[in-house]
XYZ file of C-alpha atoms in Angstrom:
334
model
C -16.376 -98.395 -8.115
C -12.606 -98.733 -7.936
C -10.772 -97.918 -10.479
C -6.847 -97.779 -12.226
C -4.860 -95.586 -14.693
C -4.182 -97.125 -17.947
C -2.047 -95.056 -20.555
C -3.351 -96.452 -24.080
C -0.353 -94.660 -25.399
C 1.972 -92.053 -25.209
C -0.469 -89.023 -24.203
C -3.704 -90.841 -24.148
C -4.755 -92.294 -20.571
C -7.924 -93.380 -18.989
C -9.149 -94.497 -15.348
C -11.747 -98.022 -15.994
C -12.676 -100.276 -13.448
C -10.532 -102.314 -11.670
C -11.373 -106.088 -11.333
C -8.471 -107.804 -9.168
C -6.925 -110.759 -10.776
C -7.024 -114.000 -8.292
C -3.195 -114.811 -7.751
C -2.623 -118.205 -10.308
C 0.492 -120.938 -8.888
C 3.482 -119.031 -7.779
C 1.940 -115.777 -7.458
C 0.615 -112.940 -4.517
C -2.545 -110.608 -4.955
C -1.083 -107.343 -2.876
C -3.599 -104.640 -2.150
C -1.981 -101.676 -2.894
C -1.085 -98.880 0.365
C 1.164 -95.947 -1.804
C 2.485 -96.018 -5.708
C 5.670 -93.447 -6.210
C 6.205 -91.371 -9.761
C 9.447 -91.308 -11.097
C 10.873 -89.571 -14.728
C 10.601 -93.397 -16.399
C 6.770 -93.013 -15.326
C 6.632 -90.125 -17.210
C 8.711 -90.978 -19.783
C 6.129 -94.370 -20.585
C 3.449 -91.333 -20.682
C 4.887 -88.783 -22.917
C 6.396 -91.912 -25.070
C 9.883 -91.539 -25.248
C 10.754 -94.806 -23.230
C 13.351 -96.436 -25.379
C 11.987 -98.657 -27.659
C 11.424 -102.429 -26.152
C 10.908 -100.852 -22.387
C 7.234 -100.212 -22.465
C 3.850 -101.900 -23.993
C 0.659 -100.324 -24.580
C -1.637 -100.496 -23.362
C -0.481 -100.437 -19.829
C -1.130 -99.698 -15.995
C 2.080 -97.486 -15.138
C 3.299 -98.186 -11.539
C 6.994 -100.188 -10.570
C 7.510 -98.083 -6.948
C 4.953 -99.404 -4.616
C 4.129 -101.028 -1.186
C 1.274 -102.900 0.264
C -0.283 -105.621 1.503
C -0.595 -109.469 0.615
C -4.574 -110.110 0.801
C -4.249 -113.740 -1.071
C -1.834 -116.216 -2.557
C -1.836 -118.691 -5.062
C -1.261 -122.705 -5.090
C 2.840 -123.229 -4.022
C 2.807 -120.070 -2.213
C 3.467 -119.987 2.086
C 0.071 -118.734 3.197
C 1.650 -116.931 6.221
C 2.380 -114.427 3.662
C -1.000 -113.231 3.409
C -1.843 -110.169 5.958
C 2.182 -109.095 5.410
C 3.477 -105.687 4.422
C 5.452 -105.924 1.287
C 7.376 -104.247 -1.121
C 8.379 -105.818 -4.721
C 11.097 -106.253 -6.905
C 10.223 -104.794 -10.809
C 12.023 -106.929 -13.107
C 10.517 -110.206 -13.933
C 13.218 -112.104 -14.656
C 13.630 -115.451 -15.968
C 15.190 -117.405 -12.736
C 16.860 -120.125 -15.256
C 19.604 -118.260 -17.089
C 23.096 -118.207 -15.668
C 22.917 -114.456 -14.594
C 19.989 -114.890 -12.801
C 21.345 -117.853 -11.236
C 24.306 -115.997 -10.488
C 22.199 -113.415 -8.722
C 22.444 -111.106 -11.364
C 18.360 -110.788 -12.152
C 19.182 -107.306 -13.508
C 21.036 -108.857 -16.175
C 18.657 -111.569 -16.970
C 19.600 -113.286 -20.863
C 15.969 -113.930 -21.493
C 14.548 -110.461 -22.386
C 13.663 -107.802 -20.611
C 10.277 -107.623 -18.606
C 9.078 -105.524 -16.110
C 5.980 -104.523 -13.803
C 4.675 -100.658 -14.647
C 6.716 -101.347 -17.892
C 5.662 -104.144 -19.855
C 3.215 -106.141 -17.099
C 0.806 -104.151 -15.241
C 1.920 -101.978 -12.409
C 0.667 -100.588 -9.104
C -1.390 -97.556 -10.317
C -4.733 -99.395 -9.564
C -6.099 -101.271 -5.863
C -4.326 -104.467 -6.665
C -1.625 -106.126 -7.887
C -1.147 -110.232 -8.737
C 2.518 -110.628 -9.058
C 5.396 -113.667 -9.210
C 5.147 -114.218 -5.016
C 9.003 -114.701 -5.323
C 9.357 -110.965 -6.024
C 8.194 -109.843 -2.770
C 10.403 -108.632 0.447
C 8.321 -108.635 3.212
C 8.444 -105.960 5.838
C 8.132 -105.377 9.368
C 4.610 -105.715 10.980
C 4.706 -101.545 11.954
C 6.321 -100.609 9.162
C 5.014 -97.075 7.387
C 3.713 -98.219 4.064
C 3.763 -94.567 2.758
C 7.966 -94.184 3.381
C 8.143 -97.965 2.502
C 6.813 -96.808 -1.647
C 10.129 -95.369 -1.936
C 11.859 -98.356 -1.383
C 12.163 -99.119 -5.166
C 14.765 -96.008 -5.795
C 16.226 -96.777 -2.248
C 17.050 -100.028 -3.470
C 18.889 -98.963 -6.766
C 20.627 -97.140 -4.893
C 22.003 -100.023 -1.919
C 22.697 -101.552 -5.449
C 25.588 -98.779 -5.575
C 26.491 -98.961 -1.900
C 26.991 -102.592 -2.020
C 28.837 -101.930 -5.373
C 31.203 -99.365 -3.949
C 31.632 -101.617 -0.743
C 32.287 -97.909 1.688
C 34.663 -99.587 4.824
C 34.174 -97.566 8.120
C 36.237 -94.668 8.626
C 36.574 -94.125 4.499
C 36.077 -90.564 2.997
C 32.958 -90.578 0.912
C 31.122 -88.600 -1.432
C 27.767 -88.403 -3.675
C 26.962 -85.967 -6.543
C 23.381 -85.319 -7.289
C 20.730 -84.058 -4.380
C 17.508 -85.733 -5.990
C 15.872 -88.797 -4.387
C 18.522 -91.437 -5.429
C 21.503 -88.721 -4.290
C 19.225 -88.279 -0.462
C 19.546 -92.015 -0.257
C 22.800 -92.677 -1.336
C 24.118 -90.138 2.018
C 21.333 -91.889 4.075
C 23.219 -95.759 3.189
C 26.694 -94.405 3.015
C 26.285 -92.712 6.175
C 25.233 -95.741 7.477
C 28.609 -97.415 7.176
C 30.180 -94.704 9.500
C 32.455 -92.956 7.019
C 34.900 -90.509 8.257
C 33.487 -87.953 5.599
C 30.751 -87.656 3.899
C 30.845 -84.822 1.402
C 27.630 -84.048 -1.142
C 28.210 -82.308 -4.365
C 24.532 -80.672 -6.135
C 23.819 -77.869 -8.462
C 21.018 -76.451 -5.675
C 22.063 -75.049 -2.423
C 18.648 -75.232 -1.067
C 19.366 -79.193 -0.730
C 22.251 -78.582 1.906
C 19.971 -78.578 5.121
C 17.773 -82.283 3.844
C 21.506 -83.692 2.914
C 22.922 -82.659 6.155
C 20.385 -83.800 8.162
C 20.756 -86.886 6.384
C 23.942 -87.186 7.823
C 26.799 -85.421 4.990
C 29.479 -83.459 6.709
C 30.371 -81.151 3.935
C 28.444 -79.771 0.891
C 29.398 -77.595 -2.043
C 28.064 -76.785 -4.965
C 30.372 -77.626 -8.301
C 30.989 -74.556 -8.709
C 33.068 -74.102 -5.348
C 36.126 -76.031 -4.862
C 36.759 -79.531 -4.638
C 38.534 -82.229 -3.517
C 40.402 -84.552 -4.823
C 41.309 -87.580 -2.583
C 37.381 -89.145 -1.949
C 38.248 -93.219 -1.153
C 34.340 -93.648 -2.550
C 31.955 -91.762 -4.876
C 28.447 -92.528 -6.130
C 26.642 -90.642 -8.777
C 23.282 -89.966 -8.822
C 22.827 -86.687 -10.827
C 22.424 -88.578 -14.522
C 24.817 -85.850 -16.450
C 28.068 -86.643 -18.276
C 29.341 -83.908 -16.305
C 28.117 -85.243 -13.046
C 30.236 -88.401 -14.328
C 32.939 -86.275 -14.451
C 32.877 -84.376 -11.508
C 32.442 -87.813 -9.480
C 35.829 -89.187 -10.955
C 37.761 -85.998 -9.978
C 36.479 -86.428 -6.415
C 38.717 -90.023 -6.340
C 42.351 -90.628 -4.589
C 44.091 -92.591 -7.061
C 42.722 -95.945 -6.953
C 39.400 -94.691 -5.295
C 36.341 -96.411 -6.271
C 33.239 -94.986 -8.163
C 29.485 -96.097 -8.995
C 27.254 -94.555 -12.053
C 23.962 -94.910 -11.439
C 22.565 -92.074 -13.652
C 22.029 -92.678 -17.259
C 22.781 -89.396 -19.855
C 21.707 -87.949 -22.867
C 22.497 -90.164 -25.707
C 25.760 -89.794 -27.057
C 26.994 -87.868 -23.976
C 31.071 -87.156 -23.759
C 32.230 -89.952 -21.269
C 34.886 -90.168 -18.984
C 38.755 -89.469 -20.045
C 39.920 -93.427 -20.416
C 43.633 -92.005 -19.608
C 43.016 -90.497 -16.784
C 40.896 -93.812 -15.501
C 43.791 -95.602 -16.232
C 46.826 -93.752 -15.248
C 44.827 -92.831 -11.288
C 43.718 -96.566 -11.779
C 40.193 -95.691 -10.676
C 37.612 -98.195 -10.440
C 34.401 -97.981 -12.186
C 30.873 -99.685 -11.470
C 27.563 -99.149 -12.920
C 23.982 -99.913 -11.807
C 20.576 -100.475 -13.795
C 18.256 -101.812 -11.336
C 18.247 -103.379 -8.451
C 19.249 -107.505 -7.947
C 17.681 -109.427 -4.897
C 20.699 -108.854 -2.419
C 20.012 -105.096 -2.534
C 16.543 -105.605 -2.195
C 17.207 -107.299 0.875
C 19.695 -104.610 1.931
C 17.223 -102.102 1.581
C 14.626 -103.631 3.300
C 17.294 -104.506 6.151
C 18.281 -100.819 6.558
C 14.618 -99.298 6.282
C 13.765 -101.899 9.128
C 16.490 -100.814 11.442
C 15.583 -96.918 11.537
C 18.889 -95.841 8.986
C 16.510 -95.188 5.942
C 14.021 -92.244 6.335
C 11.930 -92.124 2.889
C 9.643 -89.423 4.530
C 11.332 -86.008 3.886
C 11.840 -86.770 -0.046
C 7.721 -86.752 -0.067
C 6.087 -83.252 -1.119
C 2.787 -84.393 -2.337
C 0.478 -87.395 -2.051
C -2.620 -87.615 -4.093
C -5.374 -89.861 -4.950
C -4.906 -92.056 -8.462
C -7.798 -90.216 -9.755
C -5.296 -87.133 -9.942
C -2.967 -88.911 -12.253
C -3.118 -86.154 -14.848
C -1.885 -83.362 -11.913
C 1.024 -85.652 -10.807
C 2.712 -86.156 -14.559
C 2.558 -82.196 -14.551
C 4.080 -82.047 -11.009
C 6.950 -84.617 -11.950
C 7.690 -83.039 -15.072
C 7.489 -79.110 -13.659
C 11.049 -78.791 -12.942
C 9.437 -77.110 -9.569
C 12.374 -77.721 -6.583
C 9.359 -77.553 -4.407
C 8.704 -81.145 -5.778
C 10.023 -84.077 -4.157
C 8.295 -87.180 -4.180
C 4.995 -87.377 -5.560
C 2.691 -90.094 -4.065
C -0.319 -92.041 -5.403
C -2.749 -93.716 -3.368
C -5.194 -95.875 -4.789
């Protein structure tokens, strides 16, 4: 019997049988290779997803990859038999942001697969066909779960637009931090500095092609033409802008505490420093991603520590939330 996770609510989950649902008009039936964990998963678990973000009951599960095995009525059938990966937020295709590109910022509400529609923690997965990036035919399916993060994350890149032969710079070492050196270093900056709290992350972010790393504690620089965050602190925030020439250009991708001191408004405006943010990922970077992992730049692999089967569900919420930095990536395969 094949089964999937379902968290009834926060603290209370179950595995029950799995019954695939036969893809309707518009939509794909993937068979699911490799599911990812992430803090949001285990934030929907222990319940403190913000309020309108999840809906119990629900089958957990928005970083996956795997393969189309059927497709509904308006659908190309040479998509079934291809590797895929799939974009989470279910947007609503007719509002002017999504028309605009901007899916992330859909008017219509906010839905989303492991969220509020059933995710990947189960053997199948009947999704909106038009949410799917297909990959290449030899493409790892296990690196290719990881494309979700890697994908907020060209978000930022294509945010903070890098030009060849610019001085770069990320702060944060997690996942998201690993990829942002993995797509800024594929722009060919002249520097590429990382900035972490953990020394033990200089050898992964070096091989991943940074030049320089310090710790925040050590001296820094000041005159960085481009710097994502990644690290999800107010003080991360501010170590980022510091790292800026005047006029330099920065990206916030991590989302603080509630209430969290913010950035000095003075000093953004006297240095004349400009300021993105990121929630999510739009199509384009999608595409980006899936682009970059196909040419060789994006290496998921390393960030992986463990892999387990879904029936161990209970042992991977401990191992995401063990604050253990012997834990990368933890993988579910159904």
């Amino acid at each position: 019997m094949t089964v999937h996770v379902v968290i009834e609510a926060p603290g209370e989950h179950r595995l029950t049988a799995h019954t695939p649902r036969e893809p309707g008009a518009g939509e794909a039936l993937v068979r699911v290779h490799s599911v990812g964990i992430c803090g949001s998963d285990r934030e929907v678990y222990q319940g403190n997803r913000p309020e309108g973000y999840v809906r119990y009951p629900l089958t957990p599960g928005h970083e996956w990859s795997g393969t189309v095995e059927a497709v509904g009525p308006g659908v190309p059938a040479g998509l079934t038999g291809r590797k895929v990966v799939g974009e989470g937020f279910r947007n609503c295709q007719v509002c002017d942001r999504c028309h605009a590109g901007e899916t992330t910022l859909c008017t219509d509400g906010y839905e989303e697969t492991g969220f509020t529609q059933p995710g990947a923690m189960a053997p199948t997965l009947t999704l909106p066909a038009r949410l799917l990036h297909v990959l290449p035919d030899d493409a790892d399916l296990t690196a290719a779960a990881l494309l979700e993060p890697a994908a907020c994350i060209a978000a930022a890149a294509l945010k903070a637009n890098a030009r060849p032969g610019e001085r770069v710079a990320v702060v944060g070492t997690g996942t998201l931090g690993m990829f942002a050196v993995q797509f800024l270093r594929a722009g060919s900056p002249a520097e590429l500095l990382v900035v972490g709290t953990r020394r033990d992350r200089e050898a992964l972010a070096r091989q991943f092609g940074a030049t320089d790393f310090r710790t925040k504690e050590q001296e820094l620089p000041g005159d960085f033409d481009v710097v994502i965050e990644t690290a999800g602190s107010a003080d991360a925030a501010r170590t980022a802008a510091a790292l800026l020439r005047r006029g330099g250009r920065l990206v916030l991708t991590g989302i603080p505490a509630p209430g969290a001191d913010g950035l000095d408004p003075t000093d953004l405006v006297v240095r004349q420093l400009e300021v993105h943010t990121v929630f999510g990922a739009p199509p384009d970077a999608w595409s980006h991603t899936v682009r970059v992992f196909a040419a060789g730049l994006l290496d998921p692999v390393p960030l992986v520590t463990h892999e387990l089967s879904l029936a161990e569900f209970p042992r991977a919420m401990e191992l995401v939330g063990s604050g253990d930095p012997k834990v990368g990536k933890v993988l579910l395969h159904p």
